[in-house]
Coordinates of C-alpha atoms in Angstrom, one line a residue:
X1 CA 8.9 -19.0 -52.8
X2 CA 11.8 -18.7 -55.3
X3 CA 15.6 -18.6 -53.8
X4 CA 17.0 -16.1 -56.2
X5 CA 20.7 -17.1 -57.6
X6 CA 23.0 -14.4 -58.7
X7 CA 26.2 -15.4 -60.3
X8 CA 28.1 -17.4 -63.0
X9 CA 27.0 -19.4 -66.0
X10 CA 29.9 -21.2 -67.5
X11 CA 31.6 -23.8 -69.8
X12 CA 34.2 -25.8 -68.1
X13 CA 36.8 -27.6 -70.5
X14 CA 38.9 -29.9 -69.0
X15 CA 42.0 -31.7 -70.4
X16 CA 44.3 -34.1 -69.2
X17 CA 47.7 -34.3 -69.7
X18 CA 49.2 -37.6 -69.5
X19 CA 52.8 -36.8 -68.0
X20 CA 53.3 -34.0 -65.1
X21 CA 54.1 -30.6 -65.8
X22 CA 57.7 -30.5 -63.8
X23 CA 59.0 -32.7 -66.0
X24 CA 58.5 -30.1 -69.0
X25 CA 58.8 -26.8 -66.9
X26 CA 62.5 -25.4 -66.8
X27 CA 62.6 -23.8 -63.3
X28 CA 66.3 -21.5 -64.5
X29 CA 64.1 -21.2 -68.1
X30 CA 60.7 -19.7 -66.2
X31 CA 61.2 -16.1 -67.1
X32 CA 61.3 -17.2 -71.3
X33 CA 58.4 -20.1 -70.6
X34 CA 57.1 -21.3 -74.1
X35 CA 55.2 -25.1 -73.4
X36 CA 53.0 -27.1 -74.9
X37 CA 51.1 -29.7 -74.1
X38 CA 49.3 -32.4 -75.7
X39 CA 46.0 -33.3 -74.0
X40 CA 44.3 -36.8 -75.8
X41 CA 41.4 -36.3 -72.8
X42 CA 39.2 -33.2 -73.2
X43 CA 35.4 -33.0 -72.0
X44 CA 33.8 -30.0 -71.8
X45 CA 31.2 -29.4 -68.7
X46 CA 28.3 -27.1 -67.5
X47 CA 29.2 -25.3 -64.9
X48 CA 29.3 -21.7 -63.4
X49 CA 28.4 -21.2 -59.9
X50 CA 24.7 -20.2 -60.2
X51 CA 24.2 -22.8 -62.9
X52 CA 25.8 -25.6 -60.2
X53 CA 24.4 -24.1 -57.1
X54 CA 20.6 -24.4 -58.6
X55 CA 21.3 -27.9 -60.4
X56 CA 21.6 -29.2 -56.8
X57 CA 19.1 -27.0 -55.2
X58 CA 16.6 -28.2 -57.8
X59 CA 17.6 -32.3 -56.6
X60 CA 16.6 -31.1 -52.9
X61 CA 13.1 -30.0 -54.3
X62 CA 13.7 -26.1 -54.1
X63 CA 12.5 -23.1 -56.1
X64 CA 16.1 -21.5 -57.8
X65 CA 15.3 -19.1 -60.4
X66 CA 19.0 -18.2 -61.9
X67 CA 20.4 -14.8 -62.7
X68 CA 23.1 -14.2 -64.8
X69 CA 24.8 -13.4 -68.1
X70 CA 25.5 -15.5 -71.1
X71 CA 27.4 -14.9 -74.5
X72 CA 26.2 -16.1 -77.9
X73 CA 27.8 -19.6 -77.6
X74 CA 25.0 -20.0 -75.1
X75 CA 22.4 -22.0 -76.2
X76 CA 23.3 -25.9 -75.6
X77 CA 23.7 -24.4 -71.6
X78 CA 20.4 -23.0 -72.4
X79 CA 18.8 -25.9 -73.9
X80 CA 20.1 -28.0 -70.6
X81 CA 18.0 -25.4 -68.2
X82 CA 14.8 -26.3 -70.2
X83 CA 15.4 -29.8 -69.8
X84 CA 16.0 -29.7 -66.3
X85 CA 12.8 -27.2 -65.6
X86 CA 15.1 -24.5 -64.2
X87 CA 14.2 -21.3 -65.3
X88 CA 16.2 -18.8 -67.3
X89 CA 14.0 -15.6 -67.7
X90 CA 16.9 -13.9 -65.7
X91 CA 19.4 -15.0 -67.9
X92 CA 20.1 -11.8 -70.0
X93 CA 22.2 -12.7 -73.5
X94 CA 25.0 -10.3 -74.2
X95 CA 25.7 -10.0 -77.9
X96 CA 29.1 -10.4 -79.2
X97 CA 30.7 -11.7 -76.1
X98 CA 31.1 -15.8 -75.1
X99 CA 29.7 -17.6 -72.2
X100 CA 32.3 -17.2 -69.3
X101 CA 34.8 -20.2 -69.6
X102 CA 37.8 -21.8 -67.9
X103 CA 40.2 -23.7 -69.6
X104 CA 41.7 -26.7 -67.3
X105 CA 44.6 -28.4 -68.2
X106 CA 45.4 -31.5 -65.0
X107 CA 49.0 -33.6 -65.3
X108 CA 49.2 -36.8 -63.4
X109 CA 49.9 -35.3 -60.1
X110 CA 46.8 -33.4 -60.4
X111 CA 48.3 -30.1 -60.7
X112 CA 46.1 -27.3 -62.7
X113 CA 46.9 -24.9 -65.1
X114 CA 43.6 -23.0 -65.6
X115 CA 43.0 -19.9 -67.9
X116 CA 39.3 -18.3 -67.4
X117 CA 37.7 -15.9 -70.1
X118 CA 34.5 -14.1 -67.9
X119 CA 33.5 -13.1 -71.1
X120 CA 29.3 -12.3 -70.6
X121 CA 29.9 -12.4 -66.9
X122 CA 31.6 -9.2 -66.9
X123 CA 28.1 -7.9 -68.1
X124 CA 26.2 -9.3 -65.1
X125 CA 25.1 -5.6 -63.7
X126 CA 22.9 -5.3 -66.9
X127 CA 20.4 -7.7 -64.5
X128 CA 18.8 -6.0 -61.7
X129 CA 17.2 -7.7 -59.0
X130 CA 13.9 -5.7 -58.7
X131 CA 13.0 -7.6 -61.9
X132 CA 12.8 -11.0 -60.3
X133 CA 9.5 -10.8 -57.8
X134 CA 8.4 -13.0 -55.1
X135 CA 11.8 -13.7 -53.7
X136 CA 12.5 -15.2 -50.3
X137 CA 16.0 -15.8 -50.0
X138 CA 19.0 -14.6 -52.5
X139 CA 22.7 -15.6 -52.8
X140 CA 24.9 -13.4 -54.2
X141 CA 28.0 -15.8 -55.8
X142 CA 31.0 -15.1 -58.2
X143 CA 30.3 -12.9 -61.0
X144 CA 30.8 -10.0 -62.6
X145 CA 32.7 -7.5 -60.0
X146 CA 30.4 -4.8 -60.7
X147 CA 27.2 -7.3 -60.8
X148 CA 28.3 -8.2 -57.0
X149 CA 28.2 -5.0 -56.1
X150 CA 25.2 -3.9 -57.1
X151 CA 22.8 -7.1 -56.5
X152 CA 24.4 -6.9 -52.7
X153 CA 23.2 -3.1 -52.2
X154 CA 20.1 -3.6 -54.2
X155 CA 18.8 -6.9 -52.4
X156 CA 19.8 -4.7 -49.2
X157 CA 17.9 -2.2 -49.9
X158 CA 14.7 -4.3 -50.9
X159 CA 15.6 -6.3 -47.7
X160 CA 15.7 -9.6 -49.2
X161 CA 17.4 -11.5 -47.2
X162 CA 21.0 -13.3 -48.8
X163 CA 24.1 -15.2 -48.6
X164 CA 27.5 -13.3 -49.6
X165 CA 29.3 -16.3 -51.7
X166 CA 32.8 -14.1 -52.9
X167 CA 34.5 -17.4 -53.7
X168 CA 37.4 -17.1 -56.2
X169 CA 36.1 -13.4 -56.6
X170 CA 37.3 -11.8 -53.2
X171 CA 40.6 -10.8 -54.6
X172 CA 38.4 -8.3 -56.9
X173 CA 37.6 -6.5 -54.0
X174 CA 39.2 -4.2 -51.1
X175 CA 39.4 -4.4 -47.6
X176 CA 36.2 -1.6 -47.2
X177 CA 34.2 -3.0 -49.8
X178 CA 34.2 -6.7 -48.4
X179 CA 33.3 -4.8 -45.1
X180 CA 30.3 -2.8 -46.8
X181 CA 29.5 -7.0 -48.3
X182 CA 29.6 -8.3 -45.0
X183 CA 27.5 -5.1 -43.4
X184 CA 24.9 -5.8 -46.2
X185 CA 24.8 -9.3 -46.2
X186 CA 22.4 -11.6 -43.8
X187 CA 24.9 -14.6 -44.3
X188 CA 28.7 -15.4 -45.6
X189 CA 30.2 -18.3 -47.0
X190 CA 33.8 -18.8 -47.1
X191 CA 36.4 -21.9 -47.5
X192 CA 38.9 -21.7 -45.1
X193 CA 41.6 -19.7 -47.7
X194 CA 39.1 -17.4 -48.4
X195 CA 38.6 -16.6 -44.7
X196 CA 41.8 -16.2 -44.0
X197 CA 42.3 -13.9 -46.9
X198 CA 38.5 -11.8 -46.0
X199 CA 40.1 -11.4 -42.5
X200 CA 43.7 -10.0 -44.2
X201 CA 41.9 -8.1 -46.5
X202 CA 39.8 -6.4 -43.4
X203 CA 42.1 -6.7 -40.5
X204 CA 39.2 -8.8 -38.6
X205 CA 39.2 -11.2 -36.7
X206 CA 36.8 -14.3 -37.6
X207 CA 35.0 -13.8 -34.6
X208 CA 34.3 -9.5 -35.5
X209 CA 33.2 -10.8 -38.9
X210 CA 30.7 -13.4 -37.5
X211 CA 29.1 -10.5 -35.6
X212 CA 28.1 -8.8 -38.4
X213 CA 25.7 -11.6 -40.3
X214 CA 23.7 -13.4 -38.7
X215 CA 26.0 -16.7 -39.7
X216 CA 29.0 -16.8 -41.0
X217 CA 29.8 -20.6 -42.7
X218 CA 33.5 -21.7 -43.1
X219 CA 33.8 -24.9 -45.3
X220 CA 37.1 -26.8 -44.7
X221 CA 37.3 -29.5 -47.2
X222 CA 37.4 -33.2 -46.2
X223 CA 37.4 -31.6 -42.2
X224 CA 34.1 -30.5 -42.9
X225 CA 32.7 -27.0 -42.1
X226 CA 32.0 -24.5 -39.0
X227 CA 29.1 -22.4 -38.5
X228 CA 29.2 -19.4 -36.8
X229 CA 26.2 -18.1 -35.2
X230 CA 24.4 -16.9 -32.2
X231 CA 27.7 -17.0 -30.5
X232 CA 27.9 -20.5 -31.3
X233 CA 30.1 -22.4 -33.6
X234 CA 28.3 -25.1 -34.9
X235 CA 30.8 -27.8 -36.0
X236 CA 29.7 -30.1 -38.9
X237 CA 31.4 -33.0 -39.8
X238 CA 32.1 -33.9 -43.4
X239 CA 30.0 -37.5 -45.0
X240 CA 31.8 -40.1 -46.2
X241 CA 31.8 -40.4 -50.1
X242 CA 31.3 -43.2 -51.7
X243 CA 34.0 -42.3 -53.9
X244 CA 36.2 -39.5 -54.0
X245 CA 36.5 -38.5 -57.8
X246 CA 36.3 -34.8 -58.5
X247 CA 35.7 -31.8 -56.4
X248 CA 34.6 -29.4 -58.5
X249 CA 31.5 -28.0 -58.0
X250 CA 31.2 -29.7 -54.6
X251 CA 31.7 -26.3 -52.7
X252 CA 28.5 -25.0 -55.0
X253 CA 26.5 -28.5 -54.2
X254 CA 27.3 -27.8 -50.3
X255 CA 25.8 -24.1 -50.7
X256 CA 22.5 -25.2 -51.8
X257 CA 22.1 -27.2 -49.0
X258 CA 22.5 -24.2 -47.0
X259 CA 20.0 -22.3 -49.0
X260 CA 17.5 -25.1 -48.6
X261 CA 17.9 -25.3 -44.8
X262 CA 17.7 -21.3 -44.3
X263 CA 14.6 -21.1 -46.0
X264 CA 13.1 -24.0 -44.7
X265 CA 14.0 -22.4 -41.2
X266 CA 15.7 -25.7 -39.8
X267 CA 18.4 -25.0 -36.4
X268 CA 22.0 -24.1 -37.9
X269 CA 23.3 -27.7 -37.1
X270 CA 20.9 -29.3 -39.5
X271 CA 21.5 -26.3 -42.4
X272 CA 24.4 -27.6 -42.1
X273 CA 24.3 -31.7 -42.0
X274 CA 22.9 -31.3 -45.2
X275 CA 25.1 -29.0 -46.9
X276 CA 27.3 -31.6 -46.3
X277 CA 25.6 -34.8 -47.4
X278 CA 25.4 -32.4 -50.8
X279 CA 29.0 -31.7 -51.1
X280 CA 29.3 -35.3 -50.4
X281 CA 27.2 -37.0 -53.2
X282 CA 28.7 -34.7 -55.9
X283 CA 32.1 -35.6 -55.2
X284 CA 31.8 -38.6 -56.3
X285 CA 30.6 -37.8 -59.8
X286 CA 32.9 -36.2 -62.3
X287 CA 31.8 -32.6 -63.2
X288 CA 29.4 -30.3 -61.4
X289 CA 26.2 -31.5 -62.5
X290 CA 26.4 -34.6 -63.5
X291 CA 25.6 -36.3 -59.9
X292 CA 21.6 -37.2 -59.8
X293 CA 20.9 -38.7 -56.5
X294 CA 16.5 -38.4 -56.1
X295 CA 15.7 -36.5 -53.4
X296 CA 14.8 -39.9 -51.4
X297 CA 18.2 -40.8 -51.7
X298 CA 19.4 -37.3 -50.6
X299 CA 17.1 -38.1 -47.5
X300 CA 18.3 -41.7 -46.9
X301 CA 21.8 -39.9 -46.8
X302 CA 21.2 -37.3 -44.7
X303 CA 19.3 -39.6 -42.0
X304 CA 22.2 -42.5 -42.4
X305 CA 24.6 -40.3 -41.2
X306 CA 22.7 -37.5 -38.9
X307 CA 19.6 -39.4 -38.3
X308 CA 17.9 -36.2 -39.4
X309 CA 15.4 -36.0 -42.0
X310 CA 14.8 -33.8 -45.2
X311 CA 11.8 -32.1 -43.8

């Protein structure tokens, strides 16, 4: 059955800047800052966290069916779903607005200065879950504020299960409504900055949070990633890459694995060996989609370093 993705659709340009920024940023001059940069390397990338999360679910073999917002500027992104087979009858287009997009400038040191326009995304409650049927499993990932809101309570209501996914959106939200996310909720997702942050923002522990879901998944980078669940904290560790090259997108690669494990019903320790081995193939590629192991390789991957397989 279809695994329902709720979030972002975006464009992600990305520039490099062949010097480091210190060496043109005035620390007694910071209050009258006026800088520019010139950036010979630009590329622009599909990204967006629904668009990355079901690229990699659609490698493993899964179902994703994508909703989420788009602008005019839309249709090369839309063009790519067709080619890839993903469907886009939940993508709404919002007239006169652009396709949510983050601007990246890197210096040599690999510092970022990013500016992001949500444009469309801000638009994402005009798509309402009822609309997509025959639903097993849902995630609900950065988007619109108001969009997150709503496809939490209404997947609640319908009791389709789902994954809470904040990501860089938890500052949108307080203290209670993060509570009433987690209290809705059937799983949570977290790096470890957002969890310490969701458990600031709540006055929670970690542990009084992983009561209320029935897992609650911390990713930790290149120390891999703890489940909590069933009193348990399952820890996972992270796969070797074959080369460490970019990590964007690798935090959305890692959560399709975990939607491909829930639904298939596999033990928490195996949901999450091959989050893992997804976070760990797309680092190595530039990009969020631009990795395309087969799903054979996937397996190979997965029983090379778990001795597990991909069924």
């Amino acid at each position: 059955m279809p695994i329902l993705i709720c979030g972002s659709i975006a464009f992600d340009n990305i520039m490099v800047f062949h010097d480091r920024f210190k060496n043109h940023i005035l620390p007694e001059q910071i209050h009258i800052l006026n800088v520019a940069f010139l950036v010979p390397e630009m590329r622009r990338e599909f990204g967006g966290c629904a668009g990355n999360i079901a690229y990699n679910l659609k490698l493993l073999g899964g179902d994703p069916l994508i909703m989420a917002t788009v602008g005019d500027d839309a249709d090369p992104y839309l063009q790519r779903l067709d080619r890839l087979g993903l469907l886009r009858t939940h993508v709404r287009r919002i007239d006169a607005t652009y396709t949510a997009q983050a601007f990246i400038t890197t210096d040599l040191d690999d510092n970022q200065i990013t500016a992001f326009h949500p444009g469309a995304m801000t638009y994402s409650h005009a798509n309402r879950v009822a609309e997509a049927s025959g639903i097993s499993l849902a995630i609900v990932a950065p988007d619109g504020r108001d969009g997150m809101m709503q496809h939490a309570r209404d997947l609640a209501r319908q009791a389709t299960p789902f994954v809470f996914d904040p990501g860089q959106g938890l500052p949108m939200f307080s203290g209670a409504e993060l509570l009433e996310f987690m209290q809705l909720a059937d799983y949570a997702c977290f790096n470890d900055y957002e969890a310490k942050l969701l458990c600031d923002r709540t006055n929670q522990s970690l542990a009084e949070l992983a009561d209320q879901v029935k897992a609650l998944i911390v990713t930790l980078g290149g120390e891999g990633s703890r489940i909590y669940a069933d009193g348990t904290c399952h820890t996972i560790p992270c796969v070797p890459a074959a080369a460490v090259v970019d990590p964007t997108g690798c935090g959305d690669a890692y959560r399709a694995g975990l939607l491909y494990g829930i639904a298939a019903g596999w033990p928490w320790e195996k949901v999450g060996q091959l989050a893992a081995v997804m976070g760990s193939l797309k680092i190595a590629q530039r990009g969020g989609q631009n990795h395309r192991p087969s799903r054979d390789e996937i397996a190979e991957c997965l029983r090379r370093n778990f001795n597990s397989s991909l069924c």
